Coordinates of C-alpha atoms and ligand atoms in Angstrom, one line a residue:
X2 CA 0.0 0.0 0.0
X3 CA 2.6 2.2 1.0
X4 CA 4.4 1.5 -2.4
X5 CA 0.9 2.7 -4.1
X6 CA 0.8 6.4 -1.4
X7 CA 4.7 6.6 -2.9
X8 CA 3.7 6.6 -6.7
X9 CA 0.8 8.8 -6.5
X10 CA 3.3 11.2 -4.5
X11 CA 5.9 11.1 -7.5
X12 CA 3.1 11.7 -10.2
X13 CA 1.4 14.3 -8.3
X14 CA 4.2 16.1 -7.7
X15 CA 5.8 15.8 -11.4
X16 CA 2.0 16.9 -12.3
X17 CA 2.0 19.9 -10.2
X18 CA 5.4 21.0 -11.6
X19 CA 4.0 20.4 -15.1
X20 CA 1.0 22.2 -14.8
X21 CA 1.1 25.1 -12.4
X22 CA -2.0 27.3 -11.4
X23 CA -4.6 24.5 -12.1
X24 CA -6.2 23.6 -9.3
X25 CA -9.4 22.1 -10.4
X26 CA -7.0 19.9 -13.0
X27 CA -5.1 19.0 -10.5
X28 CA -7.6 18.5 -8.2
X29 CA -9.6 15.9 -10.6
X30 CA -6.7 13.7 -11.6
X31 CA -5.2 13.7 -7.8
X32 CA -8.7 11.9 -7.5
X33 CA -8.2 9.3 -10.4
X34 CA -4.8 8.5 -9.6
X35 CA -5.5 7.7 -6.0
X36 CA -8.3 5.1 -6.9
X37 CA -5.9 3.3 -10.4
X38 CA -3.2 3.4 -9.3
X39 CA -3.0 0.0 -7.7
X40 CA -4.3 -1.4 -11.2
X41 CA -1.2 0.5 -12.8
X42 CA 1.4 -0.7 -10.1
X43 CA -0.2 -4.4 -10.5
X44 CA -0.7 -4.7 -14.2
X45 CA 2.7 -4.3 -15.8
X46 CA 2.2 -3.0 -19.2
X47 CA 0.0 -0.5 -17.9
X48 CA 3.3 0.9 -16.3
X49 CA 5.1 0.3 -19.2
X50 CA 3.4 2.0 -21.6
X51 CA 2.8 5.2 -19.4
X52 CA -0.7 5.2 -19.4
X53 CA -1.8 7.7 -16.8
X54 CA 1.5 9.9 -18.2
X55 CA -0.5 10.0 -21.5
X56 CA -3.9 10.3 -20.1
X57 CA -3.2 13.6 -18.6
X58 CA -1.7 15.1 -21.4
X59 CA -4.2 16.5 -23.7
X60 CA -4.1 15.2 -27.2
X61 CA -4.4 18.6 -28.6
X62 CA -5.6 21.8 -27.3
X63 CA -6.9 24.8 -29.5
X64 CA -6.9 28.5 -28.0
X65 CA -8.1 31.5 -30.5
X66 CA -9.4 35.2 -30.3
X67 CA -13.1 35.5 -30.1
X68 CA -13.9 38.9 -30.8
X69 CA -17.2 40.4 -31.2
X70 CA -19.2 43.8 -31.2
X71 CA -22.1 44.7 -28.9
X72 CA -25.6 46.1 -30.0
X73 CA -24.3 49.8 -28.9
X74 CA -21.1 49.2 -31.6
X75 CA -18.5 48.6 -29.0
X76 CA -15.6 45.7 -29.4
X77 CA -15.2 43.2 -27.1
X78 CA -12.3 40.1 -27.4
X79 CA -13.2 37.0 -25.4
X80 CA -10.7 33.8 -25.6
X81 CA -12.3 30.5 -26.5
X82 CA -11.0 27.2 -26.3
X83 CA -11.6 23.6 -26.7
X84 CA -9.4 20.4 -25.2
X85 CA -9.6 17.7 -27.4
X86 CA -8.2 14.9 -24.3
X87 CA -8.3 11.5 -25.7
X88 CA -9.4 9.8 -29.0
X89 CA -8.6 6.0 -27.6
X90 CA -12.4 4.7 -27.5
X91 CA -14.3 7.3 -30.0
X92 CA -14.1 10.9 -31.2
X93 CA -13.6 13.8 -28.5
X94 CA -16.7 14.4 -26.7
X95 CA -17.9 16.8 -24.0
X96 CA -19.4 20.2 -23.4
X97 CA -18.9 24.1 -24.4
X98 CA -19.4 26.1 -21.1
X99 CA -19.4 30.1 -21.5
X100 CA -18.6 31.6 -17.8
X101 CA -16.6 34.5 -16.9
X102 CA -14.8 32.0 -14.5
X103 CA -13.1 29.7 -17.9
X104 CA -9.6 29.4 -18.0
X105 CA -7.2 26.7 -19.4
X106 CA -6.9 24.6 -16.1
X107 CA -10.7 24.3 -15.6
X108 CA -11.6 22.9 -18.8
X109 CA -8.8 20.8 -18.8
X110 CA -10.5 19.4 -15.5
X111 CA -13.9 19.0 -16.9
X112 CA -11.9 17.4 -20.5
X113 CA -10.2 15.0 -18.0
X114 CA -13.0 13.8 -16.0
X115 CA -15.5 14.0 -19.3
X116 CA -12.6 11.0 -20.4
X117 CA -13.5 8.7 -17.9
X118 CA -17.3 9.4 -17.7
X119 CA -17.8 8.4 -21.2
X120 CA -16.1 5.6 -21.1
X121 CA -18.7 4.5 -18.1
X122 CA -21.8 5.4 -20.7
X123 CA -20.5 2.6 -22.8
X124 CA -21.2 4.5 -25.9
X125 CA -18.1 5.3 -28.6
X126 CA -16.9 8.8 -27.1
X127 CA -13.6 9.7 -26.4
X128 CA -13.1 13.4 -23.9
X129 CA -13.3 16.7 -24.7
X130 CA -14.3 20.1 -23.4
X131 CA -14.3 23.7 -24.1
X132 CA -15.8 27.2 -23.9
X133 CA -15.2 30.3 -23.1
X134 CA -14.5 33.2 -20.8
X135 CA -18.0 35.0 -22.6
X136 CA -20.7 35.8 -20.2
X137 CA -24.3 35.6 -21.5
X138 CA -25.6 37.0 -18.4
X139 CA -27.1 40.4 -19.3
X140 CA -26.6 40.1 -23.2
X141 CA -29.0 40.1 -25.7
X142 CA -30.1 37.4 -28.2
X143 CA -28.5 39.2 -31.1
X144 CA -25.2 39.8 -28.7
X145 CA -25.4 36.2 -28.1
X146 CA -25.9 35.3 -31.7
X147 CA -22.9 37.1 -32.7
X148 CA -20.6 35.4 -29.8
X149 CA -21.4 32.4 -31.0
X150 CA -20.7 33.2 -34.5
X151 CA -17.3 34.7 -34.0
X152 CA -16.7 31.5 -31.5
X153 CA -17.5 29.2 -34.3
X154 CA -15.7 30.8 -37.3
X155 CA -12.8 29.3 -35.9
X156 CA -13.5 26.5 -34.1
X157 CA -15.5 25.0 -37.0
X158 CA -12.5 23.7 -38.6
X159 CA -11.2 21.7 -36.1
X160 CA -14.9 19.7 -35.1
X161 CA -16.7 17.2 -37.3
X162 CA -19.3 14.1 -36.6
X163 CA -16.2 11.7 -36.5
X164 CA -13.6 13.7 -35.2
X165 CA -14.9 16.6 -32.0
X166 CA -18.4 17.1 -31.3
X167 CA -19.1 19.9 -28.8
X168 CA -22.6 20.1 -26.8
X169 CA -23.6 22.1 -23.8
X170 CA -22.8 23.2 -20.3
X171 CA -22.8 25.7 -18.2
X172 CA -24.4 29.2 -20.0
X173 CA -24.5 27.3 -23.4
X174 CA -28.2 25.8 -23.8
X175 CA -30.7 25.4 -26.5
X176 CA -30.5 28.9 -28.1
X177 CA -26.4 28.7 -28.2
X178 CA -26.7 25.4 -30.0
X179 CA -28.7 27.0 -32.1
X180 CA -26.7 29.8 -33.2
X181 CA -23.5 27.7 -32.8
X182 CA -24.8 25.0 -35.2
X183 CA -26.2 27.8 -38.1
X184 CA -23.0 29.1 -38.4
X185 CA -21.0 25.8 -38.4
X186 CA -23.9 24.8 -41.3
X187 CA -22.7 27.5 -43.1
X188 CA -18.9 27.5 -42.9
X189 CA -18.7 24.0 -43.6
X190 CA -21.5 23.8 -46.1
X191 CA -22.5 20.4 -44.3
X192 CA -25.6 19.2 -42.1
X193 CA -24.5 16.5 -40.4
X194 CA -24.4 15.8 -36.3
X195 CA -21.5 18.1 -35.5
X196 CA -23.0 19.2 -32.2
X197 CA -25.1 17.5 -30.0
X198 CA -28.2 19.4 -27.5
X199 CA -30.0 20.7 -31.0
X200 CA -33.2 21.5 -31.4
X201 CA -35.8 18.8 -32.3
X202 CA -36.4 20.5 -35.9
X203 CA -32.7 19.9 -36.7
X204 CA -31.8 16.8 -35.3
X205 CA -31.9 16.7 -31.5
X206 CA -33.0 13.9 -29.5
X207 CA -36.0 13.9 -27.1
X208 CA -35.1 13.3 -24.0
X209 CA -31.8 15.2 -24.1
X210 CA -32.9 18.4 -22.2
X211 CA -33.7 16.6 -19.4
X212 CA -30.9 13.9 -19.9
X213 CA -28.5 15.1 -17.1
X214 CA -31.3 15.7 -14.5
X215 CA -33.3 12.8 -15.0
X216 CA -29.8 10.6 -15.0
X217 CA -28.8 11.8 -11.9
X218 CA -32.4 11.0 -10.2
X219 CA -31.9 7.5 -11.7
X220 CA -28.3 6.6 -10.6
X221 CA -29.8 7.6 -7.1
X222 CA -32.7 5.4 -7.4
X223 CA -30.2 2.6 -8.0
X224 CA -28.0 3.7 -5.1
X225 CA -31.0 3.9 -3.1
X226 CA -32.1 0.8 -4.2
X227 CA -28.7 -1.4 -2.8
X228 CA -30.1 -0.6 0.5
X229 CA -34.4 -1.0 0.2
X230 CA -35.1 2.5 -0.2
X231 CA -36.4 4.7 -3.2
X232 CA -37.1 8.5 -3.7
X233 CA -40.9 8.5 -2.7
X234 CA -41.9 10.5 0.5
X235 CA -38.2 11.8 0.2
X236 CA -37.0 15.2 0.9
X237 CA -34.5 16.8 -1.8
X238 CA -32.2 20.0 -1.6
X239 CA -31.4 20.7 -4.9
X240 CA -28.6 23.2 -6.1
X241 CA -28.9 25.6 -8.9
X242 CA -31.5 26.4 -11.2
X243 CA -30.3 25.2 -14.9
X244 CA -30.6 22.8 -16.8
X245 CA -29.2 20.0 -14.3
X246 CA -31.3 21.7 -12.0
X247 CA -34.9 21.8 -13.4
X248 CA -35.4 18.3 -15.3
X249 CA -33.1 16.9 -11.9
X250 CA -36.4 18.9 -9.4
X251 CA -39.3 17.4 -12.1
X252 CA -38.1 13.6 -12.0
X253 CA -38.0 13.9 -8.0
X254 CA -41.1 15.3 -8.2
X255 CA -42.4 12.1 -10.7
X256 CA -41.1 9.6 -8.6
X257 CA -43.1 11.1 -5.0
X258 CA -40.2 12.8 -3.4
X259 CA -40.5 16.1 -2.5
X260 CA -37.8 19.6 -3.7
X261 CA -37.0 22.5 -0.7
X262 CA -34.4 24.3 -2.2
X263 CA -33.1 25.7 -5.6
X264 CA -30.6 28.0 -6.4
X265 CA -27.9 29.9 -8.5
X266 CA -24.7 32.2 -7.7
X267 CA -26.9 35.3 -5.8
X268 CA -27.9 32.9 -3.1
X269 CA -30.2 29.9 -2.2
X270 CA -34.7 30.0 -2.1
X271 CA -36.1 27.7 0.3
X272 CA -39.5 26.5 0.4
X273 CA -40.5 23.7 2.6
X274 CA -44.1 23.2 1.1
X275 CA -42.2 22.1 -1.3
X276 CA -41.8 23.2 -5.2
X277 CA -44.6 21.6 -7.3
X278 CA -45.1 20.8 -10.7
X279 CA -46.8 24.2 -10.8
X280 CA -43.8 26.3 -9.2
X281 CA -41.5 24.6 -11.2
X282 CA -43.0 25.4 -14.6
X283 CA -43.0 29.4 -13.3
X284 CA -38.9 28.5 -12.7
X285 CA -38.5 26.8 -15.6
X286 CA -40.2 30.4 -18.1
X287 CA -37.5 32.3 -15.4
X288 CA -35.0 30.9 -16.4
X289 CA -35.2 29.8 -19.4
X290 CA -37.2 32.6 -21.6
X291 CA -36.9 35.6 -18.8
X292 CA -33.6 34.4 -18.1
X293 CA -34.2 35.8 -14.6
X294 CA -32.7 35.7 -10.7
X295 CA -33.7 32.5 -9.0
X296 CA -34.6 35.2 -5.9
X297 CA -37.4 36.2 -8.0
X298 CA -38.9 33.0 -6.8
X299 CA -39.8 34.5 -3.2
X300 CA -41.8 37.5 -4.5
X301 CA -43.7 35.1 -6.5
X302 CA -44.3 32.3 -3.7
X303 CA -45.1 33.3 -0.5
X304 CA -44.1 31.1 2.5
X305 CA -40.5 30.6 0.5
X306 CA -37.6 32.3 1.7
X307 CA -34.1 33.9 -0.2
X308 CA -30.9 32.8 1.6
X309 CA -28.4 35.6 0.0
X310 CA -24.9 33.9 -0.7
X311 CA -26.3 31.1 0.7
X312 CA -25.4 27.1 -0.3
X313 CA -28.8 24.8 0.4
X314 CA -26.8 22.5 2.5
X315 CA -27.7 23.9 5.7
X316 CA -31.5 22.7 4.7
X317 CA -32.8 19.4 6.5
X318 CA -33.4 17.0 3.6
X319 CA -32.7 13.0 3.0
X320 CA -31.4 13.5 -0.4
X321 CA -28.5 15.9 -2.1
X322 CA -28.6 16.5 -5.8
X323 CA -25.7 19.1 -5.9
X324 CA -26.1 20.5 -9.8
X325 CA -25.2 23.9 -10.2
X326 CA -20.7 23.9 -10.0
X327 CA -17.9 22.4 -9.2
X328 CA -16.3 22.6 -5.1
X329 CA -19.4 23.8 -4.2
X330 CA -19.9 21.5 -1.3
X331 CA -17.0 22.2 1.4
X332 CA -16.0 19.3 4.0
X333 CA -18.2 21.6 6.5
X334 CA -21.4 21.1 4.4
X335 CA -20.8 17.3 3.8
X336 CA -20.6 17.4 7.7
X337 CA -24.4 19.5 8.0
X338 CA -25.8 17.4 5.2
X339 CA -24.9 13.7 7.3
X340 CA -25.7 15.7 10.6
X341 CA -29.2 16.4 9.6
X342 CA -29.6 13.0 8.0
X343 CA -29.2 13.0 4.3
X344 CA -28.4 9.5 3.3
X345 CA -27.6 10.0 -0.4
X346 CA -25.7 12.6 -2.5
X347 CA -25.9 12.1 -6.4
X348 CA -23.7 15.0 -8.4
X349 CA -25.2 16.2 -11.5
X350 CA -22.9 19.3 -11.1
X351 CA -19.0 18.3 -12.4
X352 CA -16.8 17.9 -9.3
X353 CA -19.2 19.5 -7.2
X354 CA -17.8 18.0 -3.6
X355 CA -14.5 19.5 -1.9
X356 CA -12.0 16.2 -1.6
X357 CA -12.4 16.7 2.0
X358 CA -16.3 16.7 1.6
X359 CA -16.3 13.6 -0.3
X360 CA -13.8 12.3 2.1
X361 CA -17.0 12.8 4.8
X362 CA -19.1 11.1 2.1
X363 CA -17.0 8.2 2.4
X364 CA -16.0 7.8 6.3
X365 CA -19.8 7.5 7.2
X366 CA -20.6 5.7 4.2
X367 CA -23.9 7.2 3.2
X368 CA -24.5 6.9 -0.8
X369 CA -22.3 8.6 -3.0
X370 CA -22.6 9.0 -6.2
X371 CA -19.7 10.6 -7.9
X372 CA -20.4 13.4 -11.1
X373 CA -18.8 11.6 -13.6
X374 CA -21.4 8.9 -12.8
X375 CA -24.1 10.5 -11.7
X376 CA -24.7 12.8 -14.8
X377 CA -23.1 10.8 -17.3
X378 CA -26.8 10.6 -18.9
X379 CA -26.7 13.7 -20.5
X380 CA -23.6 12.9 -22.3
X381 CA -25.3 9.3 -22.9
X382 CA -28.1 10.8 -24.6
X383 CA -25.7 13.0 -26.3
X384 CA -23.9 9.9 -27.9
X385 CA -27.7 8.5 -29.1
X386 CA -28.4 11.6 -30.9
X387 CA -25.3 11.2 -32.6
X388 CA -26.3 7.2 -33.3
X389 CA -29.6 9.0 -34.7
X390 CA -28.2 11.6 -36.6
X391 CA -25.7 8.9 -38.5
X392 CA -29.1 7.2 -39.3
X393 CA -31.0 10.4 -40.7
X394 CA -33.8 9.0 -38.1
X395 CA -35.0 9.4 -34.5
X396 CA -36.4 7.5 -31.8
X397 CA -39.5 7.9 -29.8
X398 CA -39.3 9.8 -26.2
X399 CA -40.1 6.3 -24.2
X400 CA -37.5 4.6 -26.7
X401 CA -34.5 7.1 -25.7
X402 CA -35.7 7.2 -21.8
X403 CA -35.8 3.5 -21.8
X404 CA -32.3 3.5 -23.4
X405 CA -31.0 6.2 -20.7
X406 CA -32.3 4.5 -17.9
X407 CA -30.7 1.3 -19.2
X408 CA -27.2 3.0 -19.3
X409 CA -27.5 4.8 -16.1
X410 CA -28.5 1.0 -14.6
X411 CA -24.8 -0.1 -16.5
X412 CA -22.8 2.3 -15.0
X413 CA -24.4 1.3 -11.3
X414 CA -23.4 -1.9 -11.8
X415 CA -19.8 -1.5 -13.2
X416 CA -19.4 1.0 -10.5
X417 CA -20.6 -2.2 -8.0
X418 CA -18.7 -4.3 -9.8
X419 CA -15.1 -2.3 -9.2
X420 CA -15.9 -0.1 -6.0
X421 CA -17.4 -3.1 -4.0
X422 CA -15.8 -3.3 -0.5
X423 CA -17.0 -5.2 2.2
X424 CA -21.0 -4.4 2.3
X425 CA -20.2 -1.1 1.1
X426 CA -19.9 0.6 -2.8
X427 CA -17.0 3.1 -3.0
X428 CA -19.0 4.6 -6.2
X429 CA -15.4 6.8 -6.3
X430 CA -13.1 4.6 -7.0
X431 CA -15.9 2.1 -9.0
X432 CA -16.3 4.7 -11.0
X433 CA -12.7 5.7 -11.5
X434 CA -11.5 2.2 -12.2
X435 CA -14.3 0.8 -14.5
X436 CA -13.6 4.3 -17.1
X437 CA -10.0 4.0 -16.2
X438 CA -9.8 0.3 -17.9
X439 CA -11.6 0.7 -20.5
X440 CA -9.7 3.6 -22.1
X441 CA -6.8 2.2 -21.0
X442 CA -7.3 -1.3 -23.4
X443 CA -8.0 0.8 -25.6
X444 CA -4.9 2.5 -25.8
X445 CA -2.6 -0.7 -25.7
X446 CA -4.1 -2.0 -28.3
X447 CA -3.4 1.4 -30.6
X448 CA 0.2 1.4 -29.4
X449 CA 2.1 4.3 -28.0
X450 CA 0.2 7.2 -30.1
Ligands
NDP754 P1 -26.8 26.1 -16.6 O1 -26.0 27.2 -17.2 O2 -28.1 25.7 -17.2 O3 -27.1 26.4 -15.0 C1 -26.0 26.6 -14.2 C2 -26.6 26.8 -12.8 O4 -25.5 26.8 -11.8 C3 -27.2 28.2 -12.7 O5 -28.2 28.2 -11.7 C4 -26.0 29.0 -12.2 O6 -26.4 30.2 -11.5 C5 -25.3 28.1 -11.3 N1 -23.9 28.4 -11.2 C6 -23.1 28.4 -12.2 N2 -21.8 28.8 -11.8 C7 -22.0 29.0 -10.5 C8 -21.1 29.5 -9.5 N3 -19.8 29.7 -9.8 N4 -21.5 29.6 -8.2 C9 -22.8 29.3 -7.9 N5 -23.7 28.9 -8.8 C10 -23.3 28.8 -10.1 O7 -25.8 24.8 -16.5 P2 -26.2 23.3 -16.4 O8 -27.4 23.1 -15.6 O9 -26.1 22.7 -17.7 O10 -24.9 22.8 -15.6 C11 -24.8 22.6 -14.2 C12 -23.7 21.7 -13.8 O11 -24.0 20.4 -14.4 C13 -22.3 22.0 -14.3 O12 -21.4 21.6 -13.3 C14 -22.1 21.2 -15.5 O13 -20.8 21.0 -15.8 C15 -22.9 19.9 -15.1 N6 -23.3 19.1 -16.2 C16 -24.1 19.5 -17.2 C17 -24.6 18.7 -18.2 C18 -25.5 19.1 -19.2 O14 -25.9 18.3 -20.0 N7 -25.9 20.4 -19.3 C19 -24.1 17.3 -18.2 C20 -23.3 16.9 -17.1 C21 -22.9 17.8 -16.2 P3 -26.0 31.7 -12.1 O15 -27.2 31.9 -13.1 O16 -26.0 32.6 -11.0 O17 -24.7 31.5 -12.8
2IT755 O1 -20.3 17.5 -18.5 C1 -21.0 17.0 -19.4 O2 -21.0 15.7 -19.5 C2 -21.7 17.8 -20.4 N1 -21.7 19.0 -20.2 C3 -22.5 17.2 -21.5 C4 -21.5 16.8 -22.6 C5 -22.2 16.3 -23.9 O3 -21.4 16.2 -24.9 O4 -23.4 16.1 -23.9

């Protein structure tokens, strides 16, 4: 064992060296290496062929200008990038996320752990990620639309159906998709499944809106499930109020259990009476056509209450679907959440536990469910729009659900099947270890590329 501590020591510290001022990188792989590296010390070519060396060392990353003009004629220059990670088991995969908070060393976090989580969805799809520093908060449409032009006259000629196709994430939804896919139509003079999270009138799947969410209330059924429980009568505290958010709140609310919290990065609304199908439709033309404040909430529901700069984790509840961003529970609020009696956390958010919250997660062994299994659905349902696209055709909503909630069943029991330690699932390292080998076959068999 302490020959395993050693190693991770050396490659952490050769990592660090390598890769300075990337915490969340460093972070995310400090995480994989703890949990393979007994495969790789105990499976010789593994060593030899320097697979984790390799796997942290994009196979290409592209960085450009992205300048564009607002609707008063002013110039503005943004920098947009995209990590193309690994190739081994499929063409590079993963999200666009426009935030003021992108840089280099958080996308190559999300490209990293995007790797490993495709590789769980058992679906062709190497990693990728990428984005920008843009912020669409407080921009128009036609300031939007022109972003996403500028972005894509230069990224369009490094993406392609069999080679990088990008799809959402944070501040990149339906109406980015949109603009980003026009243009690429354009450049490349090609309609074909270049980007995934369309619209249904030009090839999007159903289901793929609420992939993410409804994954992540699936892979908790199937955690709760190991122990004779399920979601009904259950109290939820759900973080943020996108995407991952919403469809995460209306499957809870399907399956009996009951929503307190939502929130986004003003501050956290509570309402114990919990928010209905009703409420939730008035949240969902917030933020998705008003594109408000989730504190709007309170003036509209009375009996809720805004928490400014407030984290939900303080409120009582049995289950924790963290889905707004990453470290945004600390080892403090994985102590409040066990103290009051939550019994499972399932990430829809990327990395959204602390290592020293997940290490609370862990000691009292309550039902963890790690992001890059958790909300691996929406990348899943990513993958079958592209296996639609390829066919011109798509697949009814019960067909692609069925198929979603078969995948997110997979990766429970591959997570079992390597993370199994006496009477207890360490969904961490399961999860680690079942993408790690899988990617890492793959690359053996393609030889030192
Ligand atoms: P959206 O842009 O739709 O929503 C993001 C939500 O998170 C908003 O409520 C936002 O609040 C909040 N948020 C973002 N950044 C911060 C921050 N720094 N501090 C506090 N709150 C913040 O994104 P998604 O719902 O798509 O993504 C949410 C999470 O899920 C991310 O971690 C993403 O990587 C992950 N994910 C998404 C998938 C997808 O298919 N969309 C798939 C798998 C994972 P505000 O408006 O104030 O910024
Ligand atoms: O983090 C993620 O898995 C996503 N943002 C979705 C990626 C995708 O290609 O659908």
């Amino acid at each position: 064992m302490s020959k395993v501590i050693d190693s991770v020591s050396a490659f952490m510290e050769r990592l660090v060296a390598k890769n300075p001022s990337q915490p969340e990188f460093i972070q995310a792989v400090h995480e994989v290496a703890e949990s393979v590296m007994p495969i790789i010390e105990s499976t010789p070519a593994y060593r030899k062929a320097r697979l984790l060396e390799r796997l942290v060392e994009p196979e290409r990353i592209i960085i450009f200008r992205v300048p564009w003009v607002d609707d008063r004629g002013e110039v503005h220059v943004n920098r947009g990038f995209r990590i193309e990670m690994n190739s081994a088991i499929g063409p590079y995969k993963g999200g666009l996320r426009f935030h003021p908070t992108v840089n280099l060393g958080l996308l190559k976090f999300l490209a990293f752990e995007q790797v490993f989580k495709n590789a769980l969805t058992t679906i062709m799809m190497g990693g990728g990620k990428g984005g920008s520093d843009f912020d669409p908060k407080g921009k128009t449409d036609n300031e939007v639309m022109r972003f996403c032009q500028s972005f894509m006259s230069e990224l369009f000629r490094h993406i392609g159906p069999d080679t990088d196709v990008p799809a959402g994430d944070i501040g990149v939804g339906g109406r980015e998709i949109g603009f980003l896919f026009g243009q690429y139509k354009k450049l490349a003079n090609r309609f074909c499944g270049v980007l995934t999270g369309k619209g249904l009138e030009y090839g999007g799947s159903l289901i793929r809106p609420e992939a993410t969410g409804y994954g992540s209330v699936y892979f908790a059924q199937e955690m709760l499930a190991t122990r004779g429980e399920s979601i009904k009568g259950k109290v939820a505290a759900v973080s943020g109020s996108g995407n991952v958010a919403q469809f995460t709140t209306e499957k809870v609310l399907e399956l009996g259990g009951k929503v307190v919290t939502l929130s986004d990065s003003n501050g956290t609304i509570v309402d114990l009476d919990g928010i209905n199908e009703e409420k939730l439709a008035w949240v969902m033309d917030l933020k998705n056509v008003r594109r408000g404040r989730i504190g709007e909430y309170c003036d509209k529901f009375k009996g809720s209450e805004f928490r400014a700069n407030k984290r939900p984790w303080d409120v009582k509840c049995d289950l924790a679907f963290p889905s707004a961003t990453q470290n945004e529970i600390s080892a403090e609020d994985a102590r409040t959440l066990v103290g009051n009696g939550c019994i499972c956390v399932s990430e829809g958010a990327n990395m959204p536990t602390e290592p020293e919250g997940v290490d609370v997660f862990l000691g009292t062994k309550i039902l963890y469910g790690p992001g890059k299994a958790a909300n691996a659905g929406g990348v899943a349902v990513s993958g079958l729009e592209m296996a639609q696209n390829s066919q011109f055709y798509h697949w009814r909503r019960e067909e692609v659900d069925a198929r979603l909630q078969g995948i997110m069943r997979s990766i429970h029991e591959n997570c079992v099947k390597y993370g199994a330690e006496d009477g207890f699932v360490n969904y961490v390292r399961g999860a680690n270890i079942a993408g790690f080998v899988k990617v890492a076959e793959a690359m053996l068999a393609q030889g030192v590329v």
